[in-house]
PDB file of C-alpha atoms in Angstrom:
ATOM      1  CA  MET A 760       7.994  11.010  -8.536  1.00  0.00           C
ATOM      2  CA  ASN A 761       7.565  14.419  -6.848  1.00  0.00           C
ATOM      3  CA  GLN A 762       7.625  14.937  -3.066  1.00  0.00           C
ATOM      4  CA  ALA A 763       3.830  14.915  -2.714  1.00  0.00           C
ATOM      5  CA  GLU A 764       3.655  11.521  -4.460  1.00  0.00           C
ATOM      6  CA  LEU A 765       6.493  10.164  -2.305  1.00  0.00           C
ATOM      7  CA  ASN A 766       4.713  11.333   0.853  1.00  0.00           C
ATOM      8  CA  ALA A 767       1.418   9.794  -0.298  1.00  0.00           C
ATOM      9  CA  ASP A 768       3.240   6.520  -0.942  1.00  0.00           C
ATOM     10  CA  ALA A 769       4.741   6.694   2.568  1.00  0.00           C
ATOM     11  CA  VAL A 770       1.253   7.066   4.061  1.00  0.00           C
ATOM     12  CA  ARG A 771      -0.010   4.070   2.085  1.00  0.00           C
ATOM     13  CA  ARG A 772       2.961   2.027   3.315  1.00  0.00           C
ATOM     14  CA  GLY A 773       2.273   3.248   6.851  1.00  0.00           C
ATOM     15  CA  TYR A 774      -1.301   1.963   6.821  1.00  0.00           C
ATOM     16  CA  GLN A 775      -0.125  -1.410   5.527  1.00  0.00           C
ATOM     17  CA  ALA A 776       2.587  -1.546   8.184  1.00  0.00           C
ATOM     18  CA  PHE A 777       0.170  -0.566  10.971  1.00  0.00           C
ATOM     19  CA  ASN A 778      -2.273  -3.330  10.049  1.00  0.00           C
ATOM     20  CA  ALA A 779       0.581  -5.857   9.739  1.00  0.00           C
ATOM     21  CA  ASP A 780       2.263  -4.783  13.019  1.00  0.00           C
ATOM     22  CA  ASP A 781       5.397  -4.006  10.989  1.00  0.00           C
ATOM     23  CA  LEU A 782       7.407  -1.780  13.343  1.00  0.00           C
ATOM     24  CA  ASP A 783      10.454  -1.789  11.088  1.00  0.00           C
ATOM     25  CA  THR A 784       8.563  -0.039   8.300  1.00  0.00           C
ATOM     26  CA  LEU A 785       6.832   2.343  10.727  1.00  0.00           C
ATOM     27  CA  THR A 786      10.216   3.226  12.237  1.00  0.00           C
ATOM     28  CA  GLU A 787      11.507   3.993   8.752  1.00  0.00           C
ATOM     29  CA  LEU A 788       8.532   6.283   8.022  1.00  0.00           C
ATOM     30  CA  PHE A 789       8.188   8.203  11.310  1.00  0.00           C
ATOM     31  CA  ASP A 790      10.638  10.850  12.487  1.00  0.00           C
ATOM     32  CA  LYS A 791      12.018  10.127  15.970  1.00  0.00           C
ATOM     33  CA  ASN A 792      10.482  13.426  17.213  1.00  0.00           C
ATOM     34  CA  VAL A 793       7.064  12.948  15.589  1.00  0.00           C
ATOM     35  CA  SER A 794       4.051  14.527  17.285  1.00  0.00           C
ATOM     36  CA  TRP A 795       0.610  12.915  17.188  1.00  0.00           C
ATOM     37  CA  HIS A 796      -2.846  14.090  18.228  1.00  0.00           C
ATOM     38  CA  THR A 797      -5.825  11.839  18.898  1.00  0.00           C
ATOM     39  CA  PRO A 798      -9.222  13.508  19.470  1.00  0.00           C
ATOM     40  CA  GLY A 799     -11.887  12.606  21.988  1.00  0.00           C
ATOM     41  CA  ARG A 800     -12.262  12.072  25.716  1.00  0.00           C
ATOM     42  CA  GLY A 801     -11.189   8.456  25.957  1.00  0.00           C
ATOM     43  CA  PRO A 802      -8.017   7.062  27.497  1.00  0.00           C
ATOM     44  CA  PHE A 803      -6.055   7.455  24.256  1.00  0.00           C
ATOM     45  CA  ALA A 804      -7.106  11.028  23.479  1.00  0.00           C
ATOM     46  CA  GLY A 805      -4.506  13.751  23.580  1.00  0.00           C
ATOM     47  CA  ASP A 806      -1.044  14.489  22.312  1.00  0.00           C
ATOM     48  CA  ARG A 807       2.011  12.244  22.031  1.00  0.00           C
ATOM     49  CA  LEU A 808       5.546  13.382  21.354  1.00  0.00           C
ATOM     50  CA  GLY A 809       8.229  11.095  19.994  1.00  0.00           C
ATOM     51  CA  ARG A 810       8.155   7.912  17.955  1.00  0.00           C
ATOM     52  CA  GLU A 811       8.228   5.691  21.046  1.00  0.00           C
ATOM     53  CA  ALA A 812       5.149   7.387  22.544  1.00  0.00           C
ATOM     54  CA  VAL A 813       3.268   7.239  19.233  1.00  0.00           C
ATOM     55  CA  PHE A 814       4.108   3.566  18.737  1.00  0.00           C
ATOM     56  CA  GLN A 815       3.006   2.859  22.310  1.00  0.00           C
ATOM     57  CA  LEU A 816      -0.354   4.447  21.422  1.00  0.00           C
ATOM     58  CA  PHE A 817      -0.634   2.290  18.302  1.00  0.00           C
ATOM     59  CA  GLY A 818       0.229  -0.786  20.377  1.00  0.00           C
ATOM     60  CA  SER A 819      -2.484   0.118  22.872  1.00  0.00           C
ATOM     61  CA  TYR A 820      -5.068   0.187  20.090  1.00  0.00           C
ATOM     62  CA  LYS A 821      -4.030  -3.344  19.209  1.00  0.00           C
ATOM     63  CA  SER A 822      -3.633  -4.751  22.736  1.00  0.00           C
ATOM     64  CA  GLU A 823      -6.903  -3.284  24.029  1.00  0.00           C
ATOM     65  CA  THR A 824      -8.800  -4.897  21.152  1.00  0.00           C
ATOM     66  CA  GLY A 825      -7.086  -8.272  21.119  1.00  0.00           C
ATOM     67  CA  GLY A 826      -5.478  -7.368  17.794  1.00  0.00           C
ATOM     68  CA  THR A 827      -8.807  -6.642  16.070  1.00  0.00           C
ATOM     69  CA  PHE A 828      -8.189  -2.903  15.528  1.00  0.00           C
ATOM     70  CA  LYS A 829      -7.788  -2.432  11.754  1.00  0.00           C
ATOM     71  CA  VAL A 830      -7.806   0.660   9.598  1.00  0.00           C
ATOM     72  CA  THR A 831      -8.810   0.468   5.938  1.00  0.00           C
ATOM     73  CA  LEU A 832      -7.366   3.258   3.842  1.00  0.00           C
ATOM     74  CA  LYS A 833     -10.006   4.729   1.521  1.00  0.00           C
ATOM     75  CA  ARG A 834      -8.306   7.736  -0.048  1.00  0.00           C
ATOM     76  CA  VAL A 835      -5.077   9.735  -0.010  1.00  0.00           C
ATOM     77  CA  LEU A 836      -5.025  13.447  -0.852  1.00  0.00           C
ATOM     78  CA  THR A 837      -1.963  15.657  -1.262  1.00  0.00           C
ATOM     79  CA  ASP A 838      -1.195  19.336  -1.693  1.00  0.00           C
ATOM     80  CA  ALA A 839       1.587  21.212  -3.437  1.00  0.00           C
ATOM     81  CA  GLU A 840       3.585  21.463  -0.192  1.00  0.00           C
ATOM     82  CA  GLY A 841       3.666  17.674   0.210  1.00  0.00           C
ATOM     83  CA  GLN A 842       1.193  17.428   3.067  1.00  0.00           C
ATOM     84  CA  VAL A 843      -1.053  14.385   2.982  1.00  0.00           C
ATOM     85  CA  ILE A 844      -4.568  13.684   4.230  1.00  0.00           C
ATOM     86  CA  SER A 845      -5.676  10.084   4.478  1.00  0.00           C
ATOM     87  CA  VAL A 846      -9.323   9.052   4.698  1.00  0.00           C
ATOM     88  CA  HIS A 847      -9.976   5.730   6.392  1.00  0.00           C
ATOM     89  CA  HIS A 848     -12.473   3.393   8.056  1.00  0.00           C
ATOM     90  CA  ALA A 849     -11.567   1.812  11.416  1.00  0.00           C
ATOM     91  CA  THR A 850     -13.040  -1.334  12.922  1.00  0.00           C
ATOM     92  CA  ALA A 851     -12.409  -3.195  16.162  1.00  0.00           C
ATOM     93  CA  GLU A 852     -13.953  -5.423  18.823  1.00  0.00           C
ATOM     94  CA  ARG A 853     -13.563  -4.843  22.564  1.00  0.00           C
ATOM     95  CA  LYS A 854     -15.473  -6.035  25.643  1.00  0.00           C
ATOM     96  CA  GLY A 855     -18.510  -7.002  23.584  1.00  0.00           C
ATOM     97  CA  LYS A 856     -18.512  -3.699  21.685  1.00  0.00           C
ATOM     98  CA  HIS A 857     -18.044  -3.225  17.955  1.00  0.00           C
ATOM     99  CA  LEU A 858     -16.341  -0.134  16.531  1.00  0.00           C
ATOM    100  CA  GLU A 859     -17.001   1.232  13.035  1.00  0.00           C
ATOM    101  CA  VAL A 860     -15.821   4.815  12.524  1.00  0.00           C
ATOM    102  CA  ASP A 861     -14.642   6.919   9.636  1.00  0.00           C
ATOM    103  CA  GLY A 862     -11.833   9.381  10.043  1.00  0.00           C
ATOM    104  CA  CYS A 863      -8.890  11.067   8.481  1.00  0.00           C
ATOM    105  CA  ILE A 864      -5.345  11.968   9.431  1.00  0.00           C
ATOM    106  CA  ALA A 865      -3.488  15.097   8.398  1.00  0.00           C
ATOM    107  CA  PHE A 866       0.190  14.245   7.960  1.00  0.00           C
ATOM    108  CA  GLU A 867       3.083  16.668   7.784  1.00  0.00           C
ATOM    109  CA  PHE A 868       6.460  15.608   6.420  1.00  0.00           C
ATOM    110  CA  GLN A 869       9.999  16.848   6.746  1.00  0.00           C
ATOM    111  CA  ASP A 870      12.928  15.304   4.888  1.00  0.00           C
ATOM    112  CA  GLY A 871      10.720  12.416   3.787  1.00  0.00           C
ATOM    113  CA  LYS A 872       9.635  11.466   7.319  1.00  0.00           C
ATOM    114  CA  ILE A 873       6.297  11.904   9.083  1.00  0.00           C
ATOM    115  CA  VAL A 874       6.802  14.662  11.672  1.00  0.00           C
ATOM    116  CA  ARG A 875       3.183  15.298  12.632  1.00  0.00           C
ATOM    117  CA  GLY A 876      -0.072  13.384  12.543  1.00  0.00           C
ATOM    118  CA  LYS A 877      -3.418  14.785  13.578  1.00  0.00           C
ATOM    119  CA  GLU A 878      -6.370  12.415  13.660  1.00  0.00           C
ATOM    120  CA  PHE A 879      -9.930  13.547  12.959  1.00  0.00           C
ATOM    121  CA  ILE A 880     -12.965  11.316  13.561  1.00  0.00           C
ATOM    122  CA  PHE A 881     -16.206  12.059  11.740  1.00  0.00           C
ATOM    123  CA  ASP A 882     -18.308  11.042  14.778  1.00  0.00           C
ATOM    124  CA  LEU A 883     -16.412  11.039  18.067  1.00  0.00           C
ATOM    125  CA  TYR A 884     -19.221   9.672  20.257  1.00  0.00           C
ATOM    126  CA  PRO A 885     -18.968   6.045  19.102  1.00  0.00           C
ATOM    127  CA  LEU A 886     -15.180   6.185  19.490  1.00  0.00           C
ATOM    128  CA  ASP A 887     -15.358   7.582  23.038  1.00  0.00           C
ATOM    129  CA  GLU A 888     -18.037   5.039  23.968  1.00  0.00           C
ATOM    130  CA  PHE A 889     -15.965   2.186  22.541  1.00  0.00           C
ATOM    131  CA  TRP A 890     -12.938   2.999  24.724  1.00  0.00           C
ATOM    132  CA  GLU A 891     -14.988   3.425  27.956  1.00  0.00           C
TER     133      GLU A 891
END
């Protein structure tokens, strides 16, 4: 398996671990100095630095939705440099609101670990409204 395939496999494992609340696997996949960007104007928008801050963000998605926040991986794309883009569909329930958004994440890897994640949402308005 080449590095691009290994990185794509890591992203697939990461989605499974996120949905299963498997912090051990996420810790294995994410570099301790990972950076993460979430778009939008809601309370979770912005940049996070460090695995602990990123995992706190992920935990907030879960806690704010009573554990209903789920992300279904639709596609994984790679390039020759080993970068990975995931395409996904997210759903959640919160305060009588229902979330259904499509998005993608651009992942960068170093030494087999995720060092950067940048989220993109195809339509930010429903996401911002959901977190209000």
